[in-house]
Amino acid sequence: MPSKRPAPPRRRPASADAAVDRASGILEIDLGAIQKNWRFLQGKVGKSVQCAAVVKADGYGLGAVPVAKALATEGCKTFFVATLEEALALRETLKTAEIVVLNGLLPRTEGDILRARLIPVLNDLGQLDVWRKLVLPMKQRPPAILHLDTGLSRLGLSRGETQVLLGEPDRLAGVALRAIISHLVVAEDPKHAKNAEQRRLFLAARRKLPPAPASLAASSGIFLGSDFHFDMVRAGAALYGINPLTDQLNQMLQVFHLKGKIVQVHDVDRGETVGYGAEHRMDRGGRIATVAVGYADGWLRSSQGRAMAGIAGRQVPVVGRISMDLITLDVTSLDSALVEVGGFADLIDAKNTPDIVGTRAGTIGYEVLTALGRRYHRVYHGG
Ligand SMILES: Cc1ncc(COP(=O)(O)O)c(C=O)c1O
């Protein structure tokens, strides 16, 4: 039995915006901050180097179309996506920008690529041969990007294939190369020997290939210095506020704020448990605020026992197992006037950044962003 009669929870009065009242969570995205991050990176590489934007996985979960539109108005001209479908969706909005498909020239996609004026990344010799055969008869040959693998063993011409190509340069004859690219493996660690090794391999291959702009660095690579910038850098995570250098203070701006709605405030006695599995036991009587965000919304289960949230600027622990649609916060330390049903808990913001939230979940900020669910009411500012 409860030790004292629970006070009725406070209810937040209706807000001016019905969508906010309906929403179980609100994702506020600051397009102006994304633009500032892009300008910062463009400034870092200097005018002679192009800063392209990587907007794959729906702009790392924040919305490829609004993000790309905002960056295009800033002057960004080249956008990288992973899949053909992402590229086609973006082409509907960005009529003239360069849109590059990282996952390559896959069988039976050539028609879509040509019709939508997309730039395929040629990831192996087979793709190069198919593309060359396709474009050779054309008067105005559309551009493609050649990707050389220098250490990731994921996409791009393998070392063996690169050697074959260097020995048979005619395989590139007549192909309009928009760029030759490679991708770094441990750029977030400037001291790692692999960075210089990949750069050396990239330079050695590039010297023997027809002249074309080169691109090696993504977000972290930008911070390795001008030796790594070449003609174009491909910024993704840093645009979205993820720290490109894991052991240094983050120089990027936090670009979004995730708020979860408090749907119930619950009095719990000492010894009672919270959540599935009865894994969290109250060591004193207290209050639990239930927030309508769960793992179906991208709040990762693996953060159990470590996650924190803010209410009215105060940090409180997320306790118990994370369920599909709900998490539970121990708000015993807060004045009950601060915890209103219909009010919000700050789940990801400048205090609990994606990097911090990711570390607590045993993962990285990239996964926190791309896991952001579809149920949030999204509000875009600026741009
Ligand atoms: C080839 C390539 N370039 C650039 C990026 C962007 O990387 P980041 O988000 O670290 O800037 C990625 C992301 O995985 C990639 O695969």
Coordinates of C-alpha atoms and ligand atoms in Angstrom, one line a residue:
M1 CA 0.0 0.0 0.0
P2 CA 1.3 3.5 -0.7
S3 CA 2.6 5.2 2.4
K4 CA 0.7 8.4 1.7
R5 CA -2.1 9.5 -0.5
P6 CA -0.6 10.5 -3.8
A7 CA -1.1 14.0 -5.0
P8 CA -2.8 14.3 -8.3
P9 CA -0.2 14.9 -11.0
R10 CA -0.1 18.4 -12.6
R11 CA -1.4 18.6 -16.1
R12 CA 0.1 21.1 -18.6
P13 CA -2.6 23.3 -20.1
A14 CA -3.2 23.1 -23.9
S15 CA -0.5 24.6 -26.0
A16 CA -1.1 27.0 -28.9
D17 CA -0.2 24.2 -31.4
A18 CA -2.5 21.2 -31.6
A19 CA 0.2 19.1 -33.2
V20 CA 2.3 19.6 -30.1
D21 CA -0.6 18.5 -27.9
R22 CA -1.0 15.4 -30.1
A23 CA 2.7 14.5 -30.4
S24 CA 4.4 11.9 -28.2
G25 CA 7.7 13.5 -29.0
I26 CA 9.0 16.6 -30.7
L27 CA 12.1 16.7 -32.9
E28 CA 13.2 20.3 -33.4
I29 CA 15.8 20.6 -36.1
D30 CA 17.8 23.8 -36.5
L31 CA 18.6 24.1 -40.2
G32 CA 20.4 27.3 -39.4
A33 CA 22.9 25.4 -37.2
I34 CA 23.4 22.8 -40.0
Q35 CA 24.2 25.6 -42.4
K36 CA 26.6 27.1 -39.9
N37 CA 28.3 23.8 -39.5
W38 CA 28.7 23.5 -43.3
R39 CA 30.1 27.0 -43.5
F40 CA 32.5 26.2 -40.7
L41 CA 33.7 23.1 -42.6
Q42 CA 33.9 24.9 -45.9
G43 CA 35.9 27.6 -44.2
K44 CA 38.2 25.0 -42.8
V45 CA 39.1 23.5 -46.2
G46 CA 39.2 26.9 -48.0
K47 CA 37.7 28.2 -51.2
S48 CA 39.7 26.0 -53.5
V49 CA 38.2 22.9 -52.0
Q50 CA 34.6 21.9 -52.4
C51 CA 32.7 20.9 -49.3
A52 CA 30.0 18.4 -50.4
A53 CA 27.2 17.2 -48.1
V54 CA 26.4 13.6 -47.2
V55 CA 22.7 13.3 -46.8
K56 CA 22.2 9.5 -46.9
A57 CA 19.9 7.7 -44.6
D58 CA 17.5 10.6 -44.8
G59 CA 20.1 13.2 -43.8
Y60 CA 21.3 11.0 -40.9
G61 CA 17.7 10.8 -39.7
L62 CA 17.1 14.6 -39.8
G63 CA 15.5 14.8 -43.2
A64 CA 17.5 14.7 -46.4
V65 CA 15.2 17.1 -48.3
P66 CA 15.0 20.0 -45.8
V67 CA 18.7 19.6 -45.0
A68 CA 19.8 19.5 -48.6
K69 CA 17.6 22.4 -49.5
A70 CA 19.1 24.5 -46.7
L71 CA 22.6 23.6 -47.7
A72 CA 21.9 24.3 -51.4
T73 CA 20.9 27.8 -50.5
E74 CA 24.2 28.2 -48.7
G75 CA 26.0 27.2 -51.9
C76 CA 26.6 23.5 -51.4
K77 CA 26.5 21.9 -54.9
T78 CA 27.1 18.2 -54.4
F79 CA 25.1 15.8 -52.3
F80 CA 26.0 12.2 -51.6
V81 CA 23.4 9.6 -50.8
A82 CA 23.7 5.8 -50.3
T83 CA 20.9 4.4 -52.5
L84 CA 19.3 5.0 -55.8
E85 CA 15.9 5.5 -54.1
E86 CA 17.4 8.2 -51.9
A87 CA 18.9 9.9 -54.9
L88 CA 15.6 9.8 -56.9
A89 CA 13.7 11.3 -54.0
L90 CA 16.2 14.1 -53.6
R91 CA 16.2 14.8 -57.3
E92 CA 12.5 15.7 -57.1
T93 CA 13.5 18.7 -55.0
L94 CA 17.0 19.5 -56.1
K95 CA 16.7 19.9 -59.8
T96 CA 20.2 21.0 -60.7
A97 CA 22.5 19.9 -57.8
E98 CA 24.9 17.0 -58.3
I99 CA 23.6 13.9 -56.6
V100 CA 26.0 11.0 -56.1
V101 CA 24.9 7.4 -55.4
L102 CA 27.6 5.9 -53.2
N103 CA 26.3 2.3 -53.3
G104 CA 27.3 2.1 -56.9
L105 CA 26.0 1.3 -60.4
L106 CA 23.9 -1.8 -59.6
P107 CA 22.4 -4.0 -62.3
R108 CA 19.3 -2.6 -64.1
T109 CA 19.6 0.8 -62.5
E110 CA 21.4 2.5 -65.4
G111 CA 18.1 3.9 -66.9
D112 CA 17.1 5.6 -63.6
I113 CA 20.5 7.0 -63.1
L114 CA 20.7 8.5 -66.6
R115 CA 17.1 9.8 -66.6
A116 CA 17.5 11.5 -63.2
R117 CA 21.0 12.8 -64.1
L118 CA 22.5 11.1 -61.1
I119 CA 26.3 10.5 -60.7
P120 CA 27.0 6.8 -60.0
V121 CA 30.0 5.7 -58.0
L122 CA 31.8 3.0 -59.9
N123 CA 32.8 0.6 -57.2
D124 CA 34.4 -2.2 -59.3
L125 CA 35.8 -2.9 -62.7
G126 CA 32.5 -4.5 -63.8
Q127 CA 30.6 -1.3 -63.0
L128 CA 33.2 0.7 -64.9
D129 CA 32.9 -1.5 -68.0
V130 CA 29.1 -1.3 -68.0
W131 CA 29.2 2.4 -67.6
R132 CA 31.7 3.0 -70.3
K133 CA 29.8 0.9 -72.8
L134 CA 26.7 2.8 -71.9
V135 CA 28.1 6.3 -72.3
L136 CA 30.6 5.9 -75.1
P137 CA 28.0 6.3 -77.9
M138 CA 26.7 9.5 -76.2
K139 CA 27.7 12.9 -77.4
Q140 CA 27.4 14.5 -74.0
R141 CA 28.9 11.9 -71.6
P142 CA 27.4 12.0 -68.1
P143 CA 29.9 12.0 -65.3
A144 CA 30.7 9.2 -62.9
I145 CA 32.9 8.8 -59.8
L146 CA 35.6 6.2 -59.5
H147 CA 36.0 4.8 -56.0
L148 CA 39.3 3.1 -55.0
D149 CA 39.4 1.1 -51.9
T150 CA 42.5 1.9 -49.9
G151 CA 41.8 0.1 -46.7
L152 CA 38.1 -0.3 -45.8
S153 CA 37.5 -3.4 -47.9
R154 CA 33.9 -2.4 -48.3
L155 CA 33.2 -0.5 -51.5
G156 CA 35.5 0.6 -54.3
L157 CA 38.0 -1.1 -56.6
S158 CA 40.0 -3.6 -54.5
R159 CA 43.8 -3.2 -54.5
G160 CA 44.0 -6.0 -57.0
E161 CA 41.4 -4.4 -59.3
T162 CA 43.2 -1.0 -59.0
Q163 CA 46.4 -2.6 -60.2
V164 CA 44.5 -4.2 -63.2
L165 CA 43.1 -0.8 -64.1
L166 CA 46.5 0.9 -63.9
G167 CA 47.8 -1.7 -66.3
E168 CA 44.8 -1.3 -68.6
P169 CA 44.2 2.4 -68.7
D170 CA 42.0 2.1 -71.8
R171 CA 39.2 0.8 -69.6
L172 CA 38.7 4.5 -68.6
A173 CA 39.0 6.0 -72.1
G174 CA 36.1 8.2 -72.8
V175 CA 34.7 8.1 -69.3
A176 CA 34.0 11.5 -67.9
L177 CA 35.4 11.3 -64.3
R178 CA 33.7 13.7 -62.0
A179 CA 36.1 12.6 -59.3
I180 CA 38.3 9.8 -58.0
I181 CA 37.5 9.1 -54.4
S182 CA 38.5 6.9 -51.5
H183 CA 37.3 6.7 -47.8
L184 CA 39.4 6.8 -44.6
V185 CA 39.1 4.1 -42.0
V186 CA 40.3 5.8 -38.8
A187 CA 40.3 9.5 -39.5
E188 CA 38.8 10.3 -36.1
D189 CA 42.3 9.3 -34.7
P190 CA 44.8 11.7 -36.2
K191 CA 47.7 9.7 -34.8
H192 CA 46.7 6.5 -36.5
A193 CA 49.3 5.3 -39.1
K194 CA 46.5 4.1 -41.4
N195 CA 45.6 7.7 -42.4
A196 CA 49.0 8.4 -44.0
E197 CA 49.1 4.9 -45.5
Q198 CA 45.7 5.3 -47.2
R199 CA 46.7 8.8 -48.4
R200 CA 49.9 7.3 -49.9
L201 CA 48.0 4.5 -51.7
F202 CA 45.4 7.0 -53.0
L203 CA 48.0 9.4 -54.3
A204 CA 50.0 6.6 -55.9
A205 CA 47.0 5.3 -57.8
R206 CA 45.7 8.8 -58.7
R207 CA 49.0 9.8 -60.3
K208 CA 48.7 7.0 -62.8
L209 CA 45.1 7.7 -63.6
P210 CA 43.7 10.3 -66.0
P211 CA 43.5 13.7 -64.3
A212 CA 40.3 14.2 -62.3
P213 CA 39.4 15.9 -59.0
A214 CA 40.1 13.8 -56.0
S215 CA 38.3 13.3 -52.7
L216 CA 39.5 11.4 -49.6
A217 CA 38.2 13.0 -46.5
A218 CA 34.8 12.8 -44.8
S219 CA 34.0 14.7 -41.6
S220 CA 36.9 13.6 -39.5
G221 CA 39.4 13.6 -42.4
I222 CA 38.8 17.4 -42.8
F223 CA 40.5 17.8 -39.4
L224 CA 43.6 15.9 -40.5
G225 CA 44.8 19.0 -42.4
S226 CA 45.1 20.2 -45.9
D227 CA 47.1 17.2 -47.1
F228 CA 43.9 15.2 -46.8
H229 CA 41.5 17.8 -48.5
F230 CA 42.4 17.3 -52.2
D231 CA 39.6 18.9 -54.3
M232 CA 36.5 17.9 -52.4
V233 CA 35.6 16.8 -48.9
R234 CA 32.4 14.8 -48.1
A235 CA 31.0 16.0 -44.8
G236 CA 28.2 14.0 -43.1
A237 CA 28.3 13.5 -39.4
A238 CA 29.9 16.8 -38.5
L239 CA 27.1 18.7 -40.3
Y240 CA 24.7 17.1 -37.9
G241 CA 26.7 18.1 -34.8
I242 CA 28.6 14.8 -34.2
N243 CA 32.1 15.3 -32.9
P244 CA 34.5 14.5 -35.7
L245 CA 37.4 14.1 -33.3
T246 CA 36.5 11.8 -30.5
D247 CA 39.3 12.9 -28.1
Q248 CA 38.8 16.7 -28.4
L249 CA 36.1 19.2 -27.6
N250 CA 33.4 19.2 -30.2
Q251 CA 33.7 22.2 -32.5
M252 CA 30.4 21.5 -34.2
L253 CA 27.0 23.0 -33.2
Q254 CA 24.3 20.8 -31.8
V255 CA 21.6 20.9 -34.5
F256 CA 18.5 19.3 -32.9
H257 CA 16.5 18.9 -29.8
L258 CA 14.5 15.8 -29.0
K259 CA 11.7 16.1 -26.4
G260 CA 9.6 13.3 -25.1
K261 CA 6.2 13.9 -23.7
I262 CA 5.4 13.0 -20.0
V263 CA 2.3 10.9 -20.2
Q264 CA 2.0 9.9 -16.5
V265 CA 3.5 10.6 -13.2
H266 CA 3.5 7.6 -10.9
D267 CA 4.1 7.3 -7.1
V268 CA 6.1 4.3 -6.3
D269 CA 6.9 2.9 -2.8
R270 CA 10.2 1.8 -1.5
G271 CA 10.9 -1.8 -2.7
E272 CA 8.6 -1.6 -5.7
T273 CA 10.1 -2.3 -9.1
V274 CA 10.0 -0.2 -12.3
G275 CA 9.8 -1.7 -15.8
Y276 CA 9.8 -5.1 -17.5
G277 CA 12.0 -7.8 -15.9
A278 CA 11.6 -6.1 -12.5
E279 CA 15.3 -5.0 -12.8
H280 CA 15.0 -1.6 -11.2
R281 CA 14.0 -1.6 -7.6
M282 CA 13.2 1.7 -5.8
D283 CA 15.5 2.0 -2.7
R284 CA 13.1 4.7 -1.4
G285 CA 9.6 5.8 -2.1
G286 CA 9.5 8.2 -5.0
R287 CA 8.0 9.4 -8.3
I288 CA 8.4 8.0 -11.7
A289 CA 7.6 10.1 -14.8
T290 CA 6.6 8.0 -17.8
V291 CA 7.7 9.5 -21.1
A292 CA 6.2 8.4 -24.5
V293 CA 9.4 7.5 -26.3
G294 CA 10.7 4.0 -26.5
Y295 CA 12.9 1.8 -28.6
A296 CA 10.4 2.0 -31.5
D297 CA 11.4 5.7 -31.6
G298 CA 15.1 4.9 -31.6
W299 CA 15.7 5.2 -27.9
L300 CA 18.1 2.3 -27.7
R301 CA 17.4 -0.5 -25.2
S302 CA 21.1 -0.9 -24.6
S303 CA 21.2 2.5 -22.7
Q304 CA 19.3 0.9 -19.8
G305 CA 20.8 1.9 -16.4
R306 CA 22.9 4.7 -18.0
A307 CA 20.6 7.1 -19.8
M308 CA 19.8 10.5 -18.4
A309 CA 17.1 13.1 -19.4
G310 CA 16.5 16.8 -18.5
I311 CA 13.4 18.2 -17.0
A312 CA 13.3 22.0 -16.5
G313 CA 17.1 22.0 -16.8
R314 CA 17.7 19.3 -14.1
Q315 CA 19.1 15.9 -15.0
V316 CA 17.3 12.8 -13.9
P317 CA 18.1 9.1 -14.6
V318 CA 16.1 6.9 -17.0
V319 CA 15.4 3.8 -14.8
G320 CA 14.2 0.3 -15.6
R321 CA 14.1 -1.4 -19.0
I322 CA 13.3 0.7 -22.0
S323 CA 10.0 -0.5 -23.6
M324 CA 8.7 -0.1 -27.1
D325 CA 6.8 3.1 -26.6
L326 CA 7.8 4.3 -23.1
I327 CA 10.7 5.1 -20.8
T328 CA 10.5 5.8 -17.1
L329 CA 12.4 8.6 -15.3
D330 CA 13.1 8.8 -11.6
V331 CA 11.9 12.3 -10.9
T332 CA 11.9 11.9 -7.1
S333 CA 14.5 14.7 -6.7
L334 CA 12.4 17.2 -8.6
D335 CA 9.9 19.6 -7.2
S336 CA 6.5 18.0 -8.3
A337 CA 5.5 21.3 -9.8
L338 CA 8.2 20.8 -12.5
V339 CA 6.9 17.5 -13.7
E340 CA 3.6 18.0 -15.6
V341 CA 1.6 15.5 -17.6
G342 CA 1.7 16.9 -21.1
G343 CA 5.1 18.5 -20.4
F344 CA 8.3 17.4 -21.9
A345 CA 11.6 15.8 -21.0
D346 CA 14.7 16.8 -22.9
L347 CA 16.2 13.6 -24.3
I348 CA 18.8 14.8 -26.8
D349 CA 20.1 18.3 -26.7
A350 CA 23.3 20.3 -26.1
K351 CA 23.6 18.7 -22.7
N352 CA 22.8 15.1 -23.7
T353 CA 24.4 15.2 -27.1
P354 CA 24.0 12.4 -29.7
D355 CA 27.6 11.4 -28.9
I356 CA 26.9 11.2 -25.1
V357 CA 23.5 9.4 -25.7
G358 CA 25.3 7.0 -28.0
T359 CA 28.1 6.2 -25.6
R360 CA 25.6 5.5 -22.9
A361 CA 23.9 3.0 -25.3
G362 CA 27.2 1.4 -26.2
T363 CA 27.1 2.8 -29.7
I364 CA 28.0 6.0 -31.6
G365 CA 26.2 9.2 -32.3
Y366 CA 25.7 8.2 -35.9
E367 CA 23.4 5.3 -34.8
V368 CA 21.5 7.5 -32.4
L369 CA 20.7 9.9 -35.2
T370 CA 19.8 7.4 -37.9
A371 CA 17.6 5.5 -35.4
L372 CA 15.4 8.5 -34.7
G373 CA 11.9 7.3 -35.2
R374 CA 9.1 8.4 -37.5
R375 CA 6.6 9.2 -34.7
Y376 CA 8.0 12.5 -33.6
H377 CA 6.4 15.7 -34.6
R378 CA 9.1 17.4 -36.6
V379 CA 9.7 21.1 -36.5
Y380 CA 12.3 22.8 -38.7
H381 CA 13.7 26.1 -37.7
G382 CA 15.8 28.4 -39.9
G383 CA 17.2 27.5 -43.3
Ligands
LIG1 C1 32.1 7.2 -48.9 C2 31.6 8.1 -47.8 N1 32.0 9.4 -47.8 C3 31.6 10.2 -46.8 C4 30.8 9.7 -45.7 C5 30.5 10.7 -44.6 O1 31.1 10.3 -43.4 P1 30.9 11.2 -42.1 O2 29.5 11.0 -41.7 O3 31.9 10.5 -41.1 O4 31.3 12.6 -42.5 C6 30.5 8.4 -45.7 C7 29.7 7.9 -44.6 O5 29.7 6.7 -44.2 C8 30.9 7.5 -46.8 O6 30.6 6.2 -46.8

